[in-house]
GROMACS .gro file of C-alpha atoms in nm:
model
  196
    1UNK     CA    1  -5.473  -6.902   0.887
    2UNK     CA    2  -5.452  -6.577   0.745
    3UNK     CA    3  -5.705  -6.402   0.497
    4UNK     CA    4  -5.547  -6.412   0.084
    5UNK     CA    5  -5.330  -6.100   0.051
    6UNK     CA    6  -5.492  -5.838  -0.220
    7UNK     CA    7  -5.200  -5.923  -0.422
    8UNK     CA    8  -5.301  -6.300  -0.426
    9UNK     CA    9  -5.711  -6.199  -0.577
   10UNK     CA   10  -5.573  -5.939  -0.790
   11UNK     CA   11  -5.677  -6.012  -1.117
   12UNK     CA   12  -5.625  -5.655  -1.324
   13UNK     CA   13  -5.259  -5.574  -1.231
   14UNK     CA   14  -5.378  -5.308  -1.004
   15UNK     CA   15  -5.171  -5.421  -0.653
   16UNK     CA   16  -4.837  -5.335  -0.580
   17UNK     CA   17  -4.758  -5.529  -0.247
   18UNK     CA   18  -4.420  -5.419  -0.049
   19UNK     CA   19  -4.248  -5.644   0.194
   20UNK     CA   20  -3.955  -5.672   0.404
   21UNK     CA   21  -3.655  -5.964   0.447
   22UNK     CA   22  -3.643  -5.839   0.750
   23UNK     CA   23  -3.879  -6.043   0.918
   24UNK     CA   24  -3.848  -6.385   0.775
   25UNK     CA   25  -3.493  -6.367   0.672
   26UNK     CA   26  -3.300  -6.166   0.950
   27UNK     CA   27  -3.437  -5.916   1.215
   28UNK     CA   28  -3.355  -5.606   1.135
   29UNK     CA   29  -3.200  -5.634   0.834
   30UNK     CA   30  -3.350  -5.308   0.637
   31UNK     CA   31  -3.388  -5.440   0.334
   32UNK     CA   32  -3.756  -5.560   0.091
   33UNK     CA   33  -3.897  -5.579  -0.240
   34UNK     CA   34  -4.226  -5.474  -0.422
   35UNK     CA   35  -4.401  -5.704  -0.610
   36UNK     CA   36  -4.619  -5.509  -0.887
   37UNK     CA   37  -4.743  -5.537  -1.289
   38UNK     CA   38  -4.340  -5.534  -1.470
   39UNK     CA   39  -4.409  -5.182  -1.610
   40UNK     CA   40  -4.451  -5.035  -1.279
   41UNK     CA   41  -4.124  -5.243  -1.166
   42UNK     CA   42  -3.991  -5.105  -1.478
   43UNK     CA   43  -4.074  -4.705  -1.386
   44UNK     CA   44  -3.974  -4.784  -1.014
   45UNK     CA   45  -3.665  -4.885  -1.101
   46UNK     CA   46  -3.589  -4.612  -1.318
   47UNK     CA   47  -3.710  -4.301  -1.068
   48UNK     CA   48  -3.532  -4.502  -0.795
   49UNK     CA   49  -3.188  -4.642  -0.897
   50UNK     CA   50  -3.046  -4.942  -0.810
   51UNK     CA   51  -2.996  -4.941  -0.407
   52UNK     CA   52  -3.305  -4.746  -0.271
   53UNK     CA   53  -3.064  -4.675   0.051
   54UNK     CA   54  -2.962  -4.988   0.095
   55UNK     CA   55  -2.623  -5.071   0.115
   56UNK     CA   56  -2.504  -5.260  -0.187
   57UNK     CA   57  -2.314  -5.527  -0.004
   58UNK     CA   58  -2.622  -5.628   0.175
   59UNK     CA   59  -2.820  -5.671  -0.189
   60UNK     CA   60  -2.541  -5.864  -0.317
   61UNK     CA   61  -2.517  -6.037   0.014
   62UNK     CA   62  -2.885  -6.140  -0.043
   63UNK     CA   63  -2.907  -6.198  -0.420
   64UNK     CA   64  -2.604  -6.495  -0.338
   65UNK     CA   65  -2.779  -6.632   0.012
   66UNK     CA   66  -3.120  -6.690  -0.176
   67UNK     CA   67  -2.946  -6.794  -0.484
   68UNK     CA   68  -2.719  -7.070  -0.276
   69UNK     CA   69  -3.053  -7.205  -0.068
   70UNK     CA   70  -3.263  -7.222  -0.365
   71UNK     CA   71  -3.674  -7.280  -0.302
   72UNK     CA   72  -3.629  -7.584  -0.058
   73UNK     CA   73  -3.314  -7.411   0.151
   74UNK     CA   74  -3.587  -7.043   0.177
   75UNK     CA   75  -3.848  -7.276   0.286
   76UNK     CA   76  -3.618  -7.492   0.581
   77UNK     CA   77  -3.512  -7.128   0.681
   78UNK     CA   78  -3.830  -6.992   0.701
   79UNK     CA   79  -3.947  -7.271   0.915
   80UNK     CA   80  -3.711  -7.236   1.146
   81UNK     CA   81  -3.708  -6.858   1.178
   82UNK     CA   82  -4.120  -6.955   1.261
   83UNK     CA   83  -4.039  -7.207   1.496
   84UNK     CA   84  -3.811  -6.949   1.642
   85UNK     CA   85  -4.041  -6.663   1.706
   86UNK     CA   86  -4.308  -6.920   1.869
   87UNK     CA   87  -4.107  -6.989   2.135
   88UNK     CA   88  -4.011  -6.660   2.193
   89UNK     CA   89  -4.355  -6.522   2.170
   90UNK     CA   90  -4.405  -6.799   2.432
   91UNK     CA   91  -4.145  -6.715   2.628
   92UNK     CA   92  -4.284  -6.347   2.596
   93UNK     CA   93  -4.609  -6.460   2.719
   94UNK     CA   94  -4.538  -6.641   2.985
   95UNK     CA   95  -4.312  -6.344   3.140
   96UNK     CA   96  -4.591  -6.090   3.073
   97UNK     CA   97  -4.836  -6.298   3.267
   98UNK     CA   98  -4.574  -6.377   3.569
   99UNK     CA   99  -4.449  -6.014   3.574
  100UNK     CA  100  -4.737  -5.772   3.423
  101UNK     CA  101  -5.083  -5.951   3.556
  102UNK     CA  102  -5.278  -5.680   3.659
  103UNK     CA  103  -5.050  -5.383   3.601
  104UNK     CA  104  -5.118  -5.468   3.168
  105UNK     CA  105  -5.328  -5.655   2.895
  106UNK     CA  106  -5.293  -5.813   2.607
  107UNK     CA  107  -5.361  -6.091   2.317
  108UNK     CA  108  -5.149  -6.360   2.213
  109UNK     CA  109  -5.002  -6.256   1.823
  110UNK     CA  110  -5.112  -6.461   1.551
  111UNK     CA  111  -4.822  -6.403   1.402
  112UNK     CA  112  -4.503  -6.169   1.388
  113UNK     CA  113  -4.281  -6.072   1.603
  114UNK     CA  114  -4.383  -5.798   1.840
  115UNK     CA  115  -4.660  -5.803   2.132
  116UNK     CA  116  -4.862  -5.503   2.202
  117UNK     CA  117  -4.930  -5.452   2.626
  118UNK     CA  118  -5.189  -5.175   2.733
  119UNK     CA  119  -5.076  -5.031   3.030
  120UNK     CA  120  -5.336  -5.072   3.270
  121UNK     CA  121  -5.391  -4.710   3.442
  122UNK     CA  122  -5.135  -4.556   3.224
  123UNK     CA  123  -5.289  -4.227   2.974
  124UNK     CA  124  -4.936  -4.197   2.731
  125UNK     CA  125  -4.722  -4.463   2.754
  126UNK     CA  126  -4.464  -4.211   2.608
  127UNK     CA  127  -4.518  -4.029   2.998
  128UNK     CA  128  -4.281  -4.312   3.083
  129UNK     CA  129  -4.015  -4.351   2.825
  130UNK     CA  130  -3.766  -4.224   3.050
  131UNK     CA  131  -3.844  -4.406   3.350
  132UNK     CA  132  -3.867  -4.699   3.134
  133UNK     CA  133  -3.531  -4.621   2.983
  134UNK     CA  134  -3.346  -4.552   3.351
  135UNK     CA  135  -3.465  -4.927   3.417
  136UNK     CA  136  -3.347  -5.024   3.086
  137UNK     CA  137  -3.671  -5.163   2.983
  138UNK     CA  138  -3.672  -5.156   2.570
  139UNK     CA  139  -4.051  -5.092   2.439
  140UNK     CA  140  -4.155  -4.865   2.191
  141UNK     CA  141  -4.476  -4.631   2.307
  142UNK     CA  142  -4.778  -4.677   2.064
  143UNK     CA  143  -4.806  -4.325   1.968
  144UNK     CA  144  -4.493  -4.356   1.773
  145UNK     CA  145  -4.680  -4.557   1.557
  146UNK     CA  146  -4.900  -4.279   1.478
  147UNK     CA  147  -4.966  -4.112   1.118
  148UNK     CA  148  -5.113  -3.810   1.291
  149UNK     CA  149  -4.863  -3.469   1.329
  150UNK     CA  150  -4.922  -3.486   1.728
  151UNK     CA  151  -5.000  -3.836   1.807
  152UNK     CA  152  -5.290  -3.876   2.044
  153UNK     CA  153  -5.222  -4.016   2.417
  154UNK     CA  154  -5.239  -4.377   2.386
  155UNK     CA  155  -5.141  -4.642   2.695
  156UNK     CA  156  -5.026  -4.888   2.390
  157UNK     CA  157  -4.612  -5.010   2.454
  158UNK     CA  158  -4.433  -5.253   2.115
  159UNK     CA  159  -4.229  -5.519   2.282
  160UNK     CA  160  -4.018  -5.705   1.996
  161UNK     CA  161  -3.920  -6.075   2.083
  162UNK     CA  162  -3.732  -6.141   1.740
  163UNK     CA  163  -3.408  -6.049   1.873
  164UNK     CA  164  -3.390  -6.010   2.277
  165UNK     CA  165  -3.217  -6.321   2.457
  166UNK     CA  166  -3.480  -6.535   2.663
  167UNK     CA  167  -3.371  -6.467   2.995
  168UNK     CA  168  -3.310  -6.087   2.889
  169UNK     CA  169  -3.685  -6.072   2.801
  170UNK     CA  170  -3.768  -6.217   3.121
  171UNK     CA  171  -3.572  -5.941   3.282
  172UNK     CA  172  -3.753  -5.687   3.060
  173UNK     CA  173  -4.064  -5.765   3.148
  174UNK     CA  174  -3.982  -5.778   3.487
  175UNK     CA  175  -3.850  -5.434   3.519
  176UNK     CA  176  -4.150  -5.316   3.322
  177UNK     CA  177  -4.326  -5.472   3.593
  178UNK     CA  178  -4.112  -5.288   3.832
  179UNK     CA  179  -4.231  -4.946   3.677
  180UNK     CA  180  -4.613  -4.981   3.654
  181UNK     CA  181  -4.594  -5.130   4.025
  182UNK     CA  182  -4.392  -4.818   4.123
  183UNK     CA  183  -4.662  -4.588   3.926
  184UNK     CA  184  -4.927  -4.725   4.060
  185UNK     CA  185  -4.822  -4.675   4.438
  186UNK     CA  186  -4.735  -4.278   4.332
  187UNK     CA  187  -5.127  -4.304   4.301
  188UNK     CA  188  -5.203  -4.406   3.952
  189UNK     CA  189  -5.600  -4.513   3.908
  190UNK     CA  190  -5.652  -4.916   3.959
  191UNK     CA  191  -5.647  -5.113   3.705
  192UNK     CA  192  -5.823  -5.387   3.522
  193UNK     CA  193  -5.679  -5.764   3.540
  194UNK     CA  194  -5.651  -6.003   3.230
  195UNK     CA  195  -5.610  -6.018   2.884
  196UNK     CA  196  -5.758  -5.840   2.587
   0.00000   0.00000   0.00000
């Protein structure tokens, strides 16, 4: 399992956690909530108004969907979304090791929806977003993650499997395959085998 949250220990009123529906409720849908001590909920909602930049319609449709389920219909939900993204991730893990053995590493998730590949050989991922994108191979290069003003080179691609179809993924990972194979005969330095 999973380590208590800070929220969960906090005993002073001193965390304010934020979260997203977005991954329990519906991928992609940009919408989440901040749990916090009421005067700071109080002040927040004050400075920020009432939408935040979310569309109304999408609050209201919210509000009304968790309203209808109730505590037991959130729960069934969030089972099945679980259930869901376990498959997938095994789905995503079995095309990564048919497709990518060799050319990429990584772990299994514990939990989520996204699985990180290092690109075996490979100094910026971000070298071969448009490659990646003439094959039509969806990732999202690591150093887009970064907080730093010029990310650093990293060989770190996101691959989301909340959304893609199964045999769409399978294709993905193929044609990522496709790439790093075609890389590595330009001359790209050999590369490790296995998992992280």
């Amino acid at each position: 399992g999973l380590p208590p949250s800070f929220l969960s220990v906090d005993t002073d009123g001193r965390v304010v956690r934020c979260d997203t529906f977005s991954k329990w409720v519906s991928p992609g849908l940009r919408c989440g909530f901040v749990t916090a001590p009421r005067p700071l909920i109080v002040k927040l909602a004050q400075g920020a108004g009432p939408s935040l930049g979310v569309s109304s319609p999408v609050q209201v449709f919210l509000v009304e969907m968790l309203r209808r389920w109730g505590p037991a219909g959130l729960h069934r939900h969030v089972q099945r979304v679980q259930a869901a993204y376990r498959r997938r991730c095994a789905v995503a893990l079995t095309a990564a090791a048919e497709h990518l053995s060799g050319l990429a590493r990584w772990e299994a998730p514990r939990g989520g929806m996204f699985l990180w590949l290092e690109l075996l050989g490979v100094r910026s991922s971000a070298d071969l977003l448009d490659e990646m994108t003439r094959e039509r191979v969806c990732v999202v290069p690591g150093a887009f993650f970064s907080a730093h003003e010029t990310p650093p080179d990293t060989p770190f691609v996101r691959v989301s499997f909340a959304a893609a179809e199964e045999e769409a993924m399978v294709e993905g990972f193929r044609r990522l395959g496709n790439v790093l194979r075609r890389r590595r005969e330009a001359g790209a330095a050999p590369a490790r085998s296995g998992t992280m």
